[in-house]
Coordinates of C-alpha atoms and ligand atoms in Angstrom, one line a residue:
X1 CA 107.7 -21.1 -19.4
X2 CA 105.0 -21.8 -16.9
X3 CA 103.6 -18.2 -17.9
X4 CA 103.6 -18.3 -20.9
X5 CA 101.9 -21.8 -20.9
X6 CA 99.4 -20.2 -18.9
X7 CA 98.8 -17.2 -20.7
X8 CA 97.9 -19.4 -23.4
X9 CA 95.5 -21.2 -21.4
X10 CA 93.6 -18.3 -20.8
X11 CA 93.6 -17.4 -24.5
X12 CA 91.9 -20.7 -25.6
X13 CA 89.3 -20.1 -22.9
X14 CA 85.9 -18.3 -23.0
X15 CA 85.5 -15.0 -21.6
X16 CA 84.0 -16.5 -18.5
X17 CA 85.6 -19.8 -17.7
X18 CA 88.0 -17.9 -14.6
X19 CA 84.1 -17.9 -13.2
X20 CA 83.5 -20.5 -10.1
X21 CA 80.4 -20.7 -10.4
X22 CA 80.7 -21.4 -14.0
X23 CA 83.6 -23.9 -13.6
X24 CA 81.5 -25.6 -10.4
X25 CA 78.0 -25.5 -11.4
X26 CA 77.6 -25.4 -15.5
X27 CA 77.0 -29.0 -16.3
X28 CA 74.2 -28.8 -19.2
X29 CA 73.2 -32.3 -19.2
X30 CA 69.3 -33.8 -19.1
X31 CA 68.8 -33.2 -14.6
X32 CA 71.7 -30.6 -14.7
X33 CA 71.8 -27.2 -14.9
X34 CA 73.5 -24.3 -17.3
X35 CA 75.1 -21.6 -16.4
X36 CA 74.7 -19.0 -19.1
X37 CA 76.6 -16.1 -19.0
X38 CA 74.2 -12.9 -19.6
X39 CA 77.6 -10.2 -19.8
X40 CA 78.0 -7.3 -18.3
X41 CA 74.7 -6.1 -18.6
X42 CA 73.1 -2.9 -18.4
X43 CA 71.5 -3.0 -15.0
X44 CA 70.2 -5.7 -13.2
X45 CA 69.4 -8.3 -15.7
X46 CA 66.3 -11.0 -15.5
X47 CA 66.1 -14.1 -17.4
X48 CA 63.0 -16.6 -18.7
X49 CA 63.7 -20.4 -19.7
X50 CA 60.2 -22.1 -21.2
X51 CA 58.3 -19.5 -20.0
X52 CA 59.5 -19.5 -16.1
X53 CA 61.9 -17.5 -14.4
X54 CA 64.9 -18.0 -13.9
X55 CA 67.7 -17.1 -10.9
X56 CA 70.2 -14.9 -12.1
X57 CA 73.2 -13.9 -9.8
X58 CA 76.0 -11.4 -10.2
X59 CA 79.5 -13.1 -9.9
X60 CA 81.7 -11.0 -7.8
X61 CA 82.6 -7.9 -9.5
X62 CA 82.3 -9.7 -13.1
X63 CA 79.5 -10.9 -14.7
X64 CA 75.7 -11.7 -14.6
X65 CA 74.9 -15.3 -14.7
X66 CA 71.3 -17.5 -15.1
X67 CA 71.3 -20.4 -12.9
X68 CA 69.4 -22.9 -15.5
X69 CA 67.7 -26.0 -14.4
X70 CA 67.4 -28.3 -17.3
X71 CA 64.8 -30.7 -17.7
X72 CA 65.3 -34.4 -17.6
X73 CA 63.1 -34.9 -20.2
X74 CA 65.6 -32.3 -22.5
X75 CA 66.5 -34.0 -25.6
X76 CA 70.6 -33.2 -26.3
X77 CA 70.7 -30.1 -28.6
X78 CA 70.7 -26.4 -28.8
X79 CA 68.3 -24.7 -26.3
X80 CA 67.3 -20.9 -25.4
X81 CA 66.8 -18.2 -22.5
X82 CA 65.8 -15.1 -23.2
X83 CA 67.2 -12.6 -21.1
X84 CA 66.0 -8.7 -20.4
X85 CA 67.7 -5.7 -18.8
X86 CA 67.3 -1.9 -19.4
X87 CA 68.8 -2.6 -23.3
X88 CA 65.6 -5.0 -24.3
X89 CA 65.4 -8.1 -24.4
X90 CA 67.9 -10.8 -25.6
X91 CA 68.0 -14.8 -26.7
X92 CA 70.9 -16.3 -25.6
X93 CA 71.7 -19.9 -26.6
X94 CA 72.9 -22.7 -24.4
X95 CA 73.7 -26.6 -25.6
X96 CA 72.5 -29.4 -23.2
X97 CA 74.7 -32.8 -24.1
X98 CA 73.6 -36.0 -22.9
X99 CA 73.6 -37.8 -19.8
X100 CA 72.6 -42.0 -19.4
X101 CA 71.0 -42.9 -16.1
X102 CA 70.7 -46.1 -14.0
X103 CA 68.3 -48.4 -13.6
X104 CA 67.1 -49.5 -10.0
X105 CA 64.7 -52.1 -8.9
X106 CA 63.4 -52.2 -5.9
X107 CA 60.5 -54.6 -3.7
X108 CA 57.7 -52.6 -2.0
X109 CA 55.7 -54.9 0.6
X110 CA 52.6 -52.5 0.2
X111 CA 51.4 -52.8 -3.0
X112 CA 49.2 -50.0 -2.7
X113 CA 52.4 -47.7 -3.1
X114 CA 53.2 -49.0 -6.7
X115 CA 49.6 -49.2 -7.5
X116 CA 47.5 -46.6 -5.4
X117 CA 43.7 -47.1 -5.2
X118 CA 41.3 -44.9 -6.5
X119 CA 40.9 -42.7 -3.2
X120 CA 44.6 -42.7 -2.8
X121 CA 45.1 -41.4 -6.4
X122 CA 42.8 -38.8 -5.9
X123 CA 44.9 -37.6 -2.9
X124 CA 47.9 -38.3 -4.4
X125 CA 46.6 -35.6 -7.1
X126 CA 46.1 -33.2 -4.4
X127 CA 49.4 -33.1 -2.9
X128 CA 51.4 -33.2 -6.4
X129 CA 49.4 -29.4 -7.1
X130 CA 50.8 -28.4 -4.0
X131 CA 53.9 -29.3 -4.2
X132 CA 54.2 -28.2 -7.4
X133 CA 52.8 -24.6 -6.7
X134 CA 55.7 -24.5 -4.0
X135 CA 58.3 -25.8 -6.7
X136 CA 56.6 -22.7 -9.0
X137 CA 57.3 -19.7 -6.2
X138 CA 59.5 -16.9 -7.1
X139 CA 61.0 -15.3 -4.1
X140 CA 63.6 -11.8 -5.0
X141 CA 66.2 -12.7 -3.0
X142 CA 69.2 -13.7 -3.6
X143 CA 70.7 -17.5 -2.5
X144 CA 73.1 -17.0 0.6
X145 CA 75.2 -19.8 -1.3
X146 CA 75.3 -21.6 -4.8
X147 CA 77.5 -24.4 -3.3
X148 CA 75.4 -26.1 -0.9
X149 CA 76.4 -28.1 2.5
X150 CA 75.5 -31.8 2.7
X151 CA 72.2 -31.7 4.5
X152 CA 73.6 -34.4 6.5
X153 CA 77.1 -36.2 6.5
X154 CA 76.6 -40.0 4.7
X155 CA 77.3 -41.7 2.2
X156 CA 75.0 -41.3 -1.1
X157 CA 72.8 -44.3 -1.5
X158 CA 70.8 -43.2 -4.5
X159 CA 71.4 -41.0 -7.0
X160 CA 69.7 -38.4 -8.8
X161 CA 68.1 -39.7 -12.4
X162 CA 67.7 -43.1 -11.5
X163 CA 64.7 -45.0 -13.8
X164 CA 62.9 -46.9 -11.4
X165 CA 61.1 -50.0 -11.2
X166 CA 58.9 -50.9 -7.9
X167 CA 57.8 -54.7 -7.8
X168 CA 58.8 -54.9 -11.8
X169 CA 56.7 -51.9 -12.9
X170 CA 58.3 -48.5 -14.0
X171 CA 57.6 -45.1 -12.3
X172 CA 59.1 -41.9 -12.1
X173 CA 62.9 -41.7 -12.0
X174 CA 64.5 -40.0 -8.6
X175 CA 63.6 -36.5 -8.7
X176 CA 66.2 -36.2 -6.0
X177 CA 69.4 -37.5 -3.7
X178 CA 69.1 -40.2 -1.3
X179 CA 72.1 -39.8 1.7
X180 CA 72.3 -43.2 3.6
X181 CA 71.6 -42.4 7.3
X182 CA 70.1 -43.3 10.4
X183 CA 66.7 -42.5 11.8
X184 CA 66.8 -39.5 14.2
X185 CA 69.8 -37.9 12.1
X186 CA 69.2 -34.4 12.1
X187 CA 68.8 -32.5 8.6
X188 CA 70.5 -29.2 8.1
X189 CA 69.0 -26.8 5.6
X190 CA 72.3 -26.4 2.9
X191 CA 71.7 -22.7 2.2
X192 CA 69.3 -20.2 4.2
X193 CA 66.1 -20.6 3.2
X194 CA 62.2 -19.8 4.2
X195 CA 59.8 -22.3 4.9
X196 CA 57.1 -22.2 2.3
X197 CA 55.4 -25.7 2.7
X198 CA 54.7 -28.5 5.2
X199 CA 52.9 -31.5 4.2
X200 CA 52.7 -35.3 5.4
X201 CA 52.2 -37.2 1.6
X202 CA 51.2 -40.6 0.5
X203 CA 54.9 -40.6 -1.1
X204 CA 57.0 -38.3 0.4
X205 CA 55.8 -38.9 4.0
X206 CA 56.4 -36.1 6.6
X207 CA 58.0 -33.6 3.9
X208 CA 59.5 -29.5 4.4
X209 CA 60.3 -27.2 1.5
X210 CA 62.9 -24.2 2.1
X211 CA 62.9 -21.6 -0.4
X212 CA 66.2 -20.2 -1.0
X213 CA 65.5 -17.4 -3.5
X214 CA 64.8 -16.7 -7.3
X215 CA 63.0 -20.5 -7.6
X216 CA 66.2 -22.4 -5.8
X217 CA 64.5 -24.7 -3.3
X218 CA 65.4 -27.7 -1.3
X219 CA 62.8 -30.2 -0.8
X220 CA 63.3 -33.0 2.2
X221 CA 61.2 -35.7 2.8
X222 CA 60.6 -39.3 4.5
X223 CA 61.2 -37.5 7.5
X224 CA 60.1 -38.9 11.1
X225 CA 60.0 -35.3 12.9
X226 CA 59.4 -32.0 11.3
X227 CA 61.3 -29.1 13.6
X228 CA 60.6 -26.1 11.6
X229 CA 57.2 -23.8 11.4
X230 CA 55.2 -22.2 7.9
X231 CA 57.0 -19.3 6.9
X232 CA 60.2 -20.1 9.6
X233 CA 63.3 -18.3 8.4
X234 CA 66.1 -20.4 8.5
X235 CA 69.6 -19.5 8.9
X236 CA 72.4 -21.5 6.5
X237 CA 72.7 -24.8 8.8
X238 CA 69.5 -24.8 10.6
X239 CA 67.8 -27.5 11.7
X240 CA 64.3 -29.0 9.3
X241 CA 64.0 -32.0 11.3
X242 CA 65.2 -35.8 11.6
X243 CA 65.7 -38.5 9.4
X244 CA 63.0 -40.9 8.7
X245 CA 60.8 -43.3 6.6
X246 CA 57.6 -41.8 5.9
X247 CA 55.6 -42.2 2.8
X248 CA 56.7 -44.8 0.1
X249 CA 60.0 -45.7 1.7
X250 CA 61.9 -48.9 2.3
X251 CA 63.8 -48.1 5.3
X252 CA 65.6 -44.8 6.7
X253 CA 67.4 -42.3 4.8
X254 CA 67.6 -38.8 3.2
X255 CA 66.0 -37.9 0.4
X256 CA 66.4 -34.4 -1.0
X257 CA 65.3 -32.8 -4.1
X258 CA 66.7 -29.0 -5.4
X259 CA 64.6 -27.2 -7.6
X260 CA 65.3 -24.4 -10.2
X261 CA 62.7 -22.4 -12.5
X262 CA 60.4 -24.9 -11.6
X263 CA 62.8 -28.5 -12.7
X264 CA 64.3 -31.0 -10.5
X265 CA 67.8 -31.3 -10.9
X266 CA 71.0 -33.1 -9.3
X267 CA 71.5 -31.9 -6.0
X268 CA 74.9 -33.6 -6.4
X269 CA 76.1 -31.2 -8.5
X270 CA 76.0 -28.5 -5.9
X271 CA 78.1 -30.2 -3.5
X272 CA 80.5 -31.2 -5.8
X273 CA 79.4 -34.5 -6.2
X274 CA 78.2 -34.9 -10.1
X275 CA 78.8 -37.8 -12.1
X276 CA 79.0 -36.9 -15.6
Ligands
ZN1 ZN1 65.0 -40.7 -2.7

C-alpha cells in the first residue's frame, strides 16, 4: 500500500521535483529565487534573465538547472529566461507568486545617515558603482555548494525584505540578513569564494565581497576587522574577518547579502531558513 501510495506520488509530480536543489532552493517569490529546469540539454547549457547572466548548474547525473535571483521589485506573474545550448536558443517560463514583507523602524543618533549631506551623497554615489560593478561580475566557475553554512552561529535579528524606516523616513528595504552576534565574532565565508572587493563605506562600514561563481556572491559588512586580501582565495569556511558596527549601524551584528545575476535575494533561503 505504501508503494503504491508512493508511486502515485511520483506520478502527480513534475519531472524534476526528486531534484534537491529544486525542492530546497526554488522559492519564486519577490527576494527569492527560481529554479528553472533547462532539461537534459544538448551540451552545456547557458541562461540570460533581463539581460544578465545567469548560474546554471548540472544536478548530479540529471538535469541542467538556472539558479534565478528574482527581483524584489518583481510584480507576481509570469516571467522568462531565455536559455542557449548547441540546439539554439530557448524561452523558458517561470511564475514568481507573492511574498508580503515587514515593516521595521528604527532611531539613528546621526542624522547624517538617514539624510547624508551633499559631500557624503556624492561619496555615497561612488561606492554604490562599485559595489554594484562587483554584484555585476561573472566568474565560470562553478559554486562549491548551493546550500550555504551560516557565516556565523546566532540567532537571526533581521530579515531579508524588511521596508525600513530610519528616524520616521523610508529607505531601502534589507538587501540582506542580519545574524545577532557579538563584536569580534569571526565570519566564515559559507561557500568558497574569491575575494573581488574591499571597501570601508559610508553605509556598509568595513565591507568584503567573495565571489562564488557564475554571479553567486556573498557580501559582509559592518565589520570591525577585515582578515582577507584583493583577489584572496578562500576555501569553504575561511575566515573574512570579525563582527562589527561600521557604517550606518546601531550596534554589533552580521549583516550579509547574496547576490545572483546581479539581484539581492534571501540568504535565508540557502540555509534553510525561508519564511514563505
Ligand atoms: Zn542588515
Amino acid at each position: 500500500m505504501r508503494v503504491l501510495l508512493f508511486c502515485l506520488l511520483c506520478l502527480a509530480l513534475p519531472a524534476h521535483a526528486d531534484s534537491y536543489i529544486s525542492r530546497l532552493l526554488n522559492k519564486p517569490v519577490p527576494g527569492g529565487v527560481a529554479v528553472v529546469d533547462l532539461g537534459a540539454g544538448n551540451g552545456t547549457p547557458t541562461a540570460s534573465y533581463q539581460g544578465k547572466p545567469v548560474l546554471v548548474v548540472h544536478e548530479q547525473g540529471q538535469r541542467w538547472l538556472a539558479i534565478v535571483g528574482v527581483p524584489l521589485s518583481s510584480k507576481a506573474g509570469s516571467q522568462s529566461l531565455v536559455a542557449k545550448d548547441a540546439s539554439g536558443n530557448r524561452t523558458l517560463s517561470f511564475t514568481v507568486g507573492s511574498k508580503h514583507y515587514a515593516e521595521q523602524r528604527i532611531t539613528l543618533k546621526n542624522q547624517r545617515q538617514v539624510n547624508p549631506n551633499p559631500a557624503d551623497l556624492k561619496r555615497i554615489e561612488k561606492e554604490l558603482a562599485e559595489q554594484t560593478r562587483a554584484y555585476q561580475r561573472f566568474s565560470p566557475g562553478t559554486p562549491s555548494n548551493l546550500l550555504l553554512d551560516k557565516p556565523v552561529n546566532g540567532p537571526l535579528s533581521s530579515r531579508f525584505g524588511v521596508r525600513r524606516f530610519f528616524n520616521g523616513e523610508e529607505r531601502n528595504p534589507h538587501a540582506g540578513l542580519d545574524f545577532a552576534v557579538a563584536a569580534g565574532t569571526p565570519i566564515k565565508t559559507p561557500a568558497a569564494g574569491k575575494v573581488i572587493l574591499i571597501g570601508n563605506y559610508f553605509f556598509n562600514g568595513n565591507t568584503v565581497f567573495v565571489d562564488h561563481g557564475q554571479g553567486f556572491i556573498s557580501m559582509f559588512c559592518h565589520m570591525s576587522k577585515i582578515d582577507v586580501k584583493l583577489g584572496q582565495q578562500l576555501a569553504r569556511g575561511g575566515v573574512v574577518g570579525k563582527v562589527g558596527s561600521t557604517g550606518r549601524a546601531t550596534g554589533p551584528h552580521m549583516h550579509w547579502n547574496i547576490s545572483l545575476n546581479d539581484v539581492r535575494v534571501d540568504p535565508a533561503i540557502f540555509i534553510g531558513a525561508f519564511e514563505p
